């Protein structure tokens, strides 16, 4: 270990100097909140443990050589950046869900190890050499493909978000979970490499009465859903890579279906078979589950597109403002299963006044969009909301607007506007407002 | 005059551009054998397509259910802990606390068969014979008062089963809230007063671990 070069003299001098120059600041800060660190205290701390005047280990001694981590992993200082679950939500961890830590991420791409997981019978550990994709049903010739066969089709690369239909489902009746990871973390956005489903179907040859597909997984839930042929031929992919590397086992290694913009449950993982038919199957996950129950007892089915939605990820309950008042960066994500995002509006006062946020980075069809809004925080409480408008002109509704149409038993497809209350200390809470 | 060169250029492109890139048939994969299709093609549709040969009584189903299913779903489909409730719930679907069971909610009996045949029992999927799946399906229908106690379900009579809630499903009618062209989003002086009406902290159901994370600096 190296010796820390802390000089008490330096600390005292720096503190005195700051107190003399910043008397006004000091008085103003103290009135904000008792809990906030004052500028002088912050400087004293900074001086005692000064990262500039103190030599650090990493300045002097050698670090690990190459191959210390042949795959690589995040810094140990990032150990809080993990997926988290809410154990009381489900009966067992094998048929459960966890959440992407949106408040710790930036840009539009979700790192593979942080993409939320949803399994219905645990993670299938599939040997890729034993994996097959079968196309059968209303085709000229039923076919079987190995992974090697599939990689010989023309490949394509696309960045898409995947959102679970139940994302924000716990919030239908009111503010419940305190953190955007839990309220909005059933989403990820990665770059898929794979082949177009229409090319695979063309190999088998679709019969003229082919109207629906039933993709099926190789896991112990044998996940199956019905997909209309129009969507399959439009933009569906069969993917084997995410963000450049093989799919993670929890994301369906070695093969998953990609259904851009549509609810995540349909993106069958460990994809082993696609049957072609002339009518839908009405499988469990499209009847008993993932249907939206209205107040009058009627239920919507085949609710496929994920409507336009947005969320402020910072500040948020898990990511409070820690710097006190002054220049503040607000950021978040917006997306639409029907296209790109045209605009994101931000309110700091609970919807009295709105201002346009700045969308930064790529604006891609059915992908996450990153927005920023920089402002001077005066230290007073805030009621933050974001409102996204997509390329079809659809405006993200309030939660009350959704409840007016759908009631509160819907569970799925909740894309209502989220509110965070930020108090004078910078702490945020999930709330609803009038 | 104009038509002729246009046609020519299409022919030209088809032969020179399209063909070398992707002709539709790449001769990839091989034909699936009948045995392979039989091994995997287990799905069942509401019209009965896919049902295997077989039959099973409510009585037999009760036995299989007690051995294979009751540990999670309860002897009468009432559900243990947070495992799914399979029976009852009639008349609750319009209430504030709807109990969505096979009888009160599921639109098709084929879904019950298809799901059990492919995914149940949880952790030992595809271990039941077609006869056992017919029997367990019959028992679950009996628990929901859809068939009588002496009923035998079979491939033959399967499509005669009608589920009470089938008529209450309808196609997704979204978008169901106004778009920009119908209601311009307000930007200035949109509300006079704002009050907090609901708070997550009062409910206090967020996992503990996360509170520690939130408190870190």
PDB file of C-alpha atoms in Angstrom, chain B residues 13-205:
ATOM      1  CA  UNK B  13     -32.596  -6.798 -63.022  1.00  0.00           C
ATOM      2  CA  UNK B  14     -34.260 -10.101 -62.236  1.00  0.00           C
ATOM      3  CA  UNK B  15     -31.645 -12.030 -64.091  1.00  0.00           C
ATOM      4  CA  UNK B  16     -28.610 -10.043 -63.059  1.00  0.00           C
ATOM      5  CA  UNK B  17     -29.447  -8.581 -59.640  1.00  0.00           C
ATOM      6  CA  UNK B  18     -31.914 -10.850 -57.884  1.00  0.00           C
ATOM      7  CA  UNK B  19     -30.792 -14.309 -58.900  1.00  0.00           C
ATOM      8  CA  UNK B  20     -27.199 -14.258 -57.695  1.00  0.00           C
ATOM      9  CA  UNK B  21     -28.149 -12.746 -54.304  1.00  0.00           C
ATOM     10  CA  UNK B  22     -31.121 -14.812 -53.207  1.00  0.00           C
ATOM     11  CA  UNK B  23     -33.269 -16.980 -55.390  1.00  0.00           C
ATOM     12  CA  UNK B  24     -35.667 -18.099 -52.653  1.00  0.00           C
ATOM     13  CA  UNK B  25     -34.225 -21.592 -52.477  1.00  0.00           C
ATOM     14  CA  UNK B  26     -30.775 -21.908 -51.027  1.00  0.00           C
ATOM     15  CA  UNK B  27     -31.035 -25.637 -50.496  1.00  0.00           C
ATOM     16  CA  UNK B  28     -30.382 -25.239 -46.815  1.00  0.00           C
ATOM     17  CA  UNK B  29     -31.658 -27.675 -44.211  1.00  0.00           C
ATOM     18  CA  UNK B  30     -33.098 -31.092 -44.924  1.00  0.00           C
ATOM     19  CA  UNK B  31     -36.555 -32.577 -45.051  1.00  0.00           C
ATOM     20  CA  UNK B  32     -38.030 -33.432 -41.640  1.00  0.00           C
ATOM     21  CA  UNK B  33     -38.925 -37.110 -41.256  1.00  0.00           C
ATOM     22  CA  UNK B  34     -42.409 -38.233 -40.230  1.00  0.00           C
ATOM     23  CA  UNK B  35     -41.013 -39.607 -36.962  1.00  0.00           C
ATOM     24  CA  UNK B  36     -39.369 -36.253 -36.169  1.00  0.00           C
ATOM     25  CA  UNK B  37     -42.544 -34.311 -36.856  1.00  0.00           C
ATOM     26  CA  UNK B  38     -44.549 -36.759 -34.735  1.00  0.00           C
ATOM     27  CA  UNK B  39     -42.085 -36.363 -31.846  1.00  0.00           C
ATOM     28  CA  UNK B  40     -42.367 -32.561 -31.732  1.00  0.00           C
ATOM     29  CA  UNK B  41     -45.757 -31.733 -33.231  1.00  0.00           C
ATOM     30  CA  UNK B  42     -47.788 -31.877 -30.008  1.00  0.00           C
ATOM     31  CA  UNK B  43     -49.783 -28.645 -30.228  1.00  0.00           C
ATOM     32  CA  UNK B  44     -53.582 -28.698 -30.018  1.00  0.00           C
ATOM     33  CA  UNK B  45     -55.939 -26.060 -31.437  1.00  0.00           C
ATOM     34  CA  UNK B  46     -59.536 -25.122 -30.506  1.00  0.00           C
ATOM     35  CA  UNK B  47     -60.818 -26.913 -33.644  1.00  0.00           C
ATOM     36  CA  UNK B  48     -59.255 -30.132 -32.355  1.00  0.00           C
ATOM     37  CA  UNK B  49     -56.313 -30.182 -34.759  1.00  0.00           C
ATOM     38  CA  UNK B  50     -53.412 -31.911 -33.102  1.00  0.00           C
ATOM     39  CA  UNK B  51     -55.364 -33.953 -30.540  1.00  0.00           C
ATOM     40  CA  UNK B  52     -53.736 -37.364 -30.066  1.00  0.00           C
ATOM     41  CA  UNK B  53     -55.746 -40.598 -29.934  1.00  0.00           C
ATOM     42  CA  UNK B  54     -56.954 -41.259 -26.416  1.00  0.00           C
ATOM     43  CA  UNK B  55     -59.519 -40.738 -23.686  1.00  0.00           C
ATOM     44  CA  UNK B  56     -59.807 -40.261 -19.942  1.00  0.00           C
ATOM     45  CA  UNK B  57     -62.505 -40.042 -17.271  1.00  0.00           C
ATOM     46  CA  UNK B  58     -63.021 -37.483 -14.518  1.00  0.00           C
ATOM     47  CA  UNK B  59     -62.450 -40.270 -12.000  1.00  0.00           C
ATOM     48  CA  UNK B  60     -59.091 -41.270 -13.499  1.00  0.00           C
ATOM     49  CA  UNK B  61     -58.218 -37.581 -13.753  1.00  0.00           C
ATOM     50  CA  UNK B  62     -58.797 -37.090 -10.051  1.00  0.00           C
ATOM     51  CA  UNK B  63     -56.205 -39.791  -9.294  1.00  0.00           C
ATOM     52  CA  UNK B  64     -53.604 -38.359 -11.672  1.00  0.00           C
ATOM     53  CA  UNK B  65     -54.292 -34.831 -10.427  1.00  0.00           C
ATOM     54  CA  UNK B  66     -53.825 -35.858  -6.784  1.00  0.00           C
ATOM     55  CA  UNK B  67     -50.447 -37.437  -7.596  1.00  0.00           C
ATOM     56  CA  UNK B  68     -49.091 -35.002 -10.181  1.00  0.00           C
ATOM     57  CA  UNK B  69     -50.777 -31.640  -9.746  1.00  0.00           C
ATOM     58  CA  UNK B  70     -52.314 -31.137  -6.296  1.00  0.00           C
ATOM     59  CA  UNK B  71     -49.023 -30.245  -4.556  1.00  0.00           C
ATOM     60  CA  UNK B  72     -49.129 -26.855  -6.293  1.00  0.00           C
ATOM     61  CA  UNK B  73     -52.711 -26.461  -7.467  1.00  0.00           C
ATOM     62  CA  UNK B  74     -54.468 -27.982  -4.417  1.00  0.00           C
ATOM     63  CA  UNK B  75     -56.773 -31.034  -4.418  1.00  0.00           C
ATOM     64  CA  UNK B  76     -59.638 -29.058  -5.916  1.00  0.00           C
ATOM     65  CA  UNK B  77     -57.660 -26.642  -8.085  1.00  0.00           C
ATOM     66  CA  UNK B  78     -57.831 -23.961  -5.407  1.00  0.00           C
ATOM     67  CA  UNK B  79     -54.092 -23.217  -5.684  1.00  0.00           C
ATOM     68  CA  UNK B  80     -51.370 -23.515  -3.012  1.00  0.00           C
ATOM     69  CA  UNK B  81     -49.341 -20.400  -2.087  1.00  0.00           C
ATOM     70  CA  UNK B  82     -48.965 -18.324  -5.253  1.00  0.00           C
ATOM     71  CA  UNK B  83     -49.432 -21.243  -7.692  1.00  0.00           C
ATOM     72  CA  UNK B  84     -52.281 -20.806 -10.169  1.00  0.00           C
ATOM     73  CA  UNK B  85     -55.878 -21.314  -9.073  1.00  0.00           C
ATOM     74  CA  UNK B  86     -57.533 -23.588 -11.634  1.00  0.00           C
ATOM     75  CA  UNK B  87     -61.136 -23.742 -10.485  1.00  0.00           C
ATOM     76  CA  UNK B  88     -63.813 -21.442  -9.147  1.00  0.00           C
ATOM     77  CA  UNK B  89     -63.878 -17.692  -9.604  1.00  0.00           C
ATOM     78  CA  UNK B  90     -67.207 -17.717 -11.426  1.00  0.00           C
ATOM     79  CA  UNK B  91     -68.838 -14.325 -11.165  1.00  0.00           C
ATOM     80  CA  UNK B  92     -65.617 -12.577 -10.070  1.00  0.00           C
ATOM     81  CA  UNK B  93     -64.354 -11.430 -13.472  1.00  0.00           C
ATOM     82  CA  UNK B  94     -66.134  -8.069 -13.339  1.00  0.00           C
ATOM     83  CA  UNK B  95     -65.236  -7.514  -9.685  1.00  0.00           C
ATOM     84  CA  UNK B  96     -62.323  -5.576  -8.213  1.00  0.00           C
ATOM     85  CA  UNK B  97     -60.555  -8.865  -7.478  1.00  0.00           C
ATOM     86  CA  UNK B  98     -61.082 -11.131 -10.486  1.00  0.00           C
ATOM     87  CA  UNK B  99     -60.105 -14.795 -10.027  1.00  0.00           C
ATOM     88  CA  UNK B 100     -59.108 -15.948 -13.500  1.00  0.00           C
ATOM     89  CA  UNK B 101     -59.484 -19.731 -13.636  1.00  0.00           C
ATOM     90  CA  UNK B 102     -60.042 -22.279 -16.390  1.00  0.00           C
ATOM     91  CA  UNK B 103     -63.778 -22.037 -15.756  1.00  0.00           C
ATOM     92  CA  UNK B 104     -64.136 -18.335 -15.125  1.00  0.00           C
ATOM     93  CA  UNK B 105     -61.749 -17.032 -17.793  1.00  0.00           C
ATOM     94  CA  UNK B 106     -60.159 -19.466 -20.269  1.00  0.00           C
ATOM     95  CA  UNK B 107     -61.917 -19.284 -23.654  1.00  0.00           C
ATOM     96  CA  UNK B 108     -61.011 -22.754 -24.997  1.00  0.00           C
ATOM     97  CA  UNK B 109     -60.679 -26.238 -23.482  1.00  0.00           C
ATOM     98  CA  UNK B 110     -57.987 -27.048 -26.056  1.00  0.00           C
ATOM     99  CA  UNK B 111     -55.700 -24.596 -24.263  1.00  0.00           C
ATOM    100  CA  UNK B 112     -55.921 -26.709 -21.111  1.00  0.00           C
ATOM    101  CA  UNK B 113     -54.971 -29.856 -23.014  1.00  0.00           C
ATOM    102  CA  UNK B 114     -52.221 -28.152 -25.026  1.00  0.00           C
ATOM    103  CA  UNK B 115     -50.641 -26.586 -21.947  1.00  0.00           C
ATOM    104  CA  UNK B 116     -50.725 -29.698 -19.757  1.00  0.00           C
ATOM    105  CA  UNK B 117     -49.452 -31.877 -22.595  1.00  0.00           C
ATOM    106  CA  UNK B 118     -46.432 -29.623 -23.273  1.00  0.00           C
ATOM    107  CA  UNK B 119     -45.563 -28.035 -19.926  1.00  0.00           C
ATOM    108  CA  UNK B 120     -47.023 -29.931 -16.974  1.00  0.00           C
ATOM    109  CA  UNK B 121     -46.295 -31.219 -14.388  1.00  0.00           C
ATOM    110  CA  UNK B 122     -43.989 -28.260 -13.642  1.00  0.00           C
ATOM    111  CA  UNK B 123     -40.453 -29.642 -13.686  1.00  0.00           C
ATOM    112  CA  UNK B 124     -41.428 -32.948 -15.307  1.00  0.00           C
ATOM    113  CA  UNK B 125     -42.959 -31.769 -18.555  1.00  0.00           C
ATOM    114  CA  UNK B 126     -44.217 -34.135 -21.249  1.00  0.00           C
ATOM    115  CA  UNK B 127     -44.219 -37.087 -18.856  1.00  0.00           C
ATOM    116  CA  UNK B 128     -47.990 -37.716 -18.966  1.00  0.00           C
ATOM    117  CA  UNK B 129     -49.527 -40.049 -21.551  1.00  0.00           C
ATOM    118  CA  UNK B 130     -52.292 -38.712 -23.852  1.00  0.00           C
ATOM    119  CA  UNK B 131     -54.853 -40.723 -21.827  1.00  0.00           C
ATOM    120  CA  UNK B 132     -53.626 -39.115 -18.596  1.00  0.00           C
ATOM    121  CA  UNK B 133     -53.834 -35.641 -20.157  1.00  0.00           C
ATOM    122  CA  UNK B 134     -57.413 -36.335 -21.334  1.00  0.00           C
ATOM    123  CA  UNK B 135     -58.233 -37.481 -17.797  1.00  0.00           C
ATOM    124  CA  UNK B 136     -56.653 -34.513 -16.014  1.00  0.00           C
ATOM    125  CA  UNK B 137     -58.315 -32.113 -18.461  1.00  0.00           C
ATOM    126  CA  UNK B 138     -61.658 -33.814 -17.773  1.00  0.00           C
ATOM    127  CA  UNK B 139     -61.098 -33.482 -14.018  1.00  0.00           C
ATOM    128  CA  UNK B 140     -60.262 -29.764 -14.286  1.00  0.00           C
ATOM    129  CA  UNK B 141     -63.384 -29.228 -16.428  1.00  0.00           C
ATOM    130  CA  UNK B 142     -65.372 -31.115 -13.784  1.00  0.00           C
ATOM    131  CA  UNK B 143     -63.938 -28.929 -10.983  1.00  0.00           C
ATOM    132  CA  UNK B 144     -65.237 -25.972 -12.980  1.00  0.00           C
ATOM    133  CA  UNK B 145     -68.685 -27.529 -13.394  1.00  0.00           C
ATOM    134  CA  UNK B 146     -68.294 -27.735 -17.167  1.00  0.00           C
ATOM    135  CA  UNK B 147     -68.670 -31.555 -17.361  1.00  0.00           C
ATOM    136  CA  UNK B 148     -70.441 -34.084 -15.106  1.00  0.00           C
ATOM    137  CA  UNK B 149     -68.743 -36.419 -12.631  1.00  0.00           C
ATOM    138  CA  UNK B 150     -69.165 -39.479 -14.890  1.00  0.00           C
ATOM    139  CA  UNK B 151     -67.768 -37.737 -18.001  1.00  0.00           C
ATOM    140  CA  UNK B 152     -65.143 -39.278 -20.232  1.00  0.00           C
ATOM    141  CA  UNK B 153     -63.209 -36.846 -22.437  1.00  0.00           C
ATOM    142  CA  UNK B 154     -61.843 -38.187 -25.720  1.00  0.00           C
ATOM    143  CA  UNK B 155     -60.462 -37.077 -29.057  1.00  0.00           C
ATOM    144  CA  UNK B 156     -63.944 -37.672 -30.480  1.00  0.00           C
ATOM    145  CA  UNK B 157     -66.006 -35.507 -28.122  1.00  0.00           C
ATOM    146  CA  UNK B 158     -63.365 -32.875 -27.357  1.00  0.00           C
ATOM    147  CA  UNK B 159     -64.663 -30.111 -29.630  1.00  0.00           C
ATOM    148  CA  UNK B 160     -68.144 -30.425 -28.118  1.00  0.00           C
ATOM    149  CA  UNK B 161     -66.823 -28.750 -24.958  1.00  0.00           C
ATOM    150  CA  UNK B 162     -67.686 -25.037 -24.921  1.00  0.00           C
ATOM    151  CA  UNK B 163     -66.161 -22.745 -22.327  1.00  0.00           C
ATOM    152  CA  UNK B 164     -68.459 -20.273 -20.575  1.00  0.00           C
ATOM    153  CA  UNK B 165     -66.186 -17.231 -21.033  1.00  0.00           C
ATOM    154  CA  UNK B 166     -65.356 -17.677 -24.734  1.00  0.00           C
ATOM    155  CA  UNK B 167     -67.796 -14.970 -25.826  1.00  0.00           C
ATOM    156  CA  UNK B 168     -66.103 -12.348 -23.642  1.00  0.00           C
ATOM    157  CA  UNK B 169     -62.881 -12.163 -25.651  1.00  0.00           C
ATOM    158  CA  UNK B 170     -62.527  -9.563 -28.379  1.00  0.00           C
ATOM    159  CA  UNK B 171     -59.797  -8.270 -30.684  1.00  0.00           C
ATOM    160  CA  UNK B 172     -57.409  -5.532 -29.529  1.00  0.00           C
ATOM    161  CA  UNK B 173     -59.034  -2.177 -30.421  1.00  0.00           C
ATOM    162  CA  UNK B 174     -56.059   0.087 -29.686  1.00  0.00           C
ATOM    163  CA  UNK B 175     -55.140   2.882 -29.999  1.00  0.00           C
ATOM    164  CA  UNK B 176     -57.697   3.702 -27.313  1.00  0.00           C
ATOM    165  CA  UNK B 177     -56.369   7.094 -26.176  1.00  0.00           C
ATOM    166  CA  UNK B 178     -56.212  10.289 -28.286  1.00  0.00           C
ATOM    167  CA  UNK B 179     -53.356  10.860 -30.741  1.00  0.00           C
ATOM    168  CA  UNK B 180     -51.658  14.210 -31.387  1.00  0.00           C
ATOM    169  CA  UNK B 181     -53.923  14.986 -34.331  1.00  0.00           C
ATOM    170  CA  UNK B 182     -57.020  14.668 -32.126  1.00  0.00           C
ATOM    171  CA  UNK B 183     -55.732  16.301 -28.949  1.00  0.00           C
ATOM    172  CA  UNK B 184     -52.661  18.527 -29.072  1.00  0.00           C
ATOM    173  CA  UNK B 185     -50.479  17.942 -26.010  1.00  0.00           C
ATOM    174  CA  UNK B 186     -50.655  20.983 -23.689  1.00  0.00           C
ATOM    175  CA  UNK B 187     -47.299  22.703 -23.012  1.00  0.00           C
ATOM    176  CA  UNK B 188     -48.049  25.814 -20.875  1.00  0.00           C
ATOM    177  CA  UNK B 189     -50.339  26.429 -17.892  1.00  0.00           C
ATOM    178  CA  UNK B 190     -51.967  23.014 -18.272  1.00  0.00           C
ATOM    179  CA  UNK B 191     -53.156  22.692 -14.656  1.00  0.00           C
ATOM    180  CA  UNK B 192     -53.717  25.106 -11.800  1.00  0.00           C
ATOM    181  CA  UNK B 193     -53.009  22.760  -8.931  1.00  0.00           C
ATOM    182  CA  UNK B 194     -51.232  19.441  -8.497  1.00  0.00           C
ATOM    183  CA  UNK B 195     -51.590  17.139  -5.497  1.00  0.00           C
ATOM    184  CA  UNK B 196     -49.902  13.840  -4.685  1.00  0.00           C
ATOM    185  CA  UNK B 197     -52.624  11.182  -4.541  1.00  0.00           C
ATOM    186  CA  UNK B 198     -50.664   7.918  -4.158  1.00  0.00           C
ATOM    187  CA  UNK B 199     -47.232   7.092  -2.731  1.00  0.00           C
ATOM    188  CA  UNK B 200     -45.104   3.948  -3.131  1.00  0.00           C
ATOM    189  CA  UNK B 201     -43.309   4.473   0.206  1.00  0.00           C
ATOM    190  CA  UNK B 202     -46.530   4.075   2.139  1.00  0.00           C
ATOM    191  CA  UNK B 203     -47.187   0.703   0.474  1.00  0.00           C
ATOM    192  CA  UNK B 204     -43.571  -0.337   1.219  1.00  0.00           C
ATOM    193  CA  UNK B 205     -43.298  -3.466  -0.940  1.00  0.00           C
TER     194      UNK B 205
END
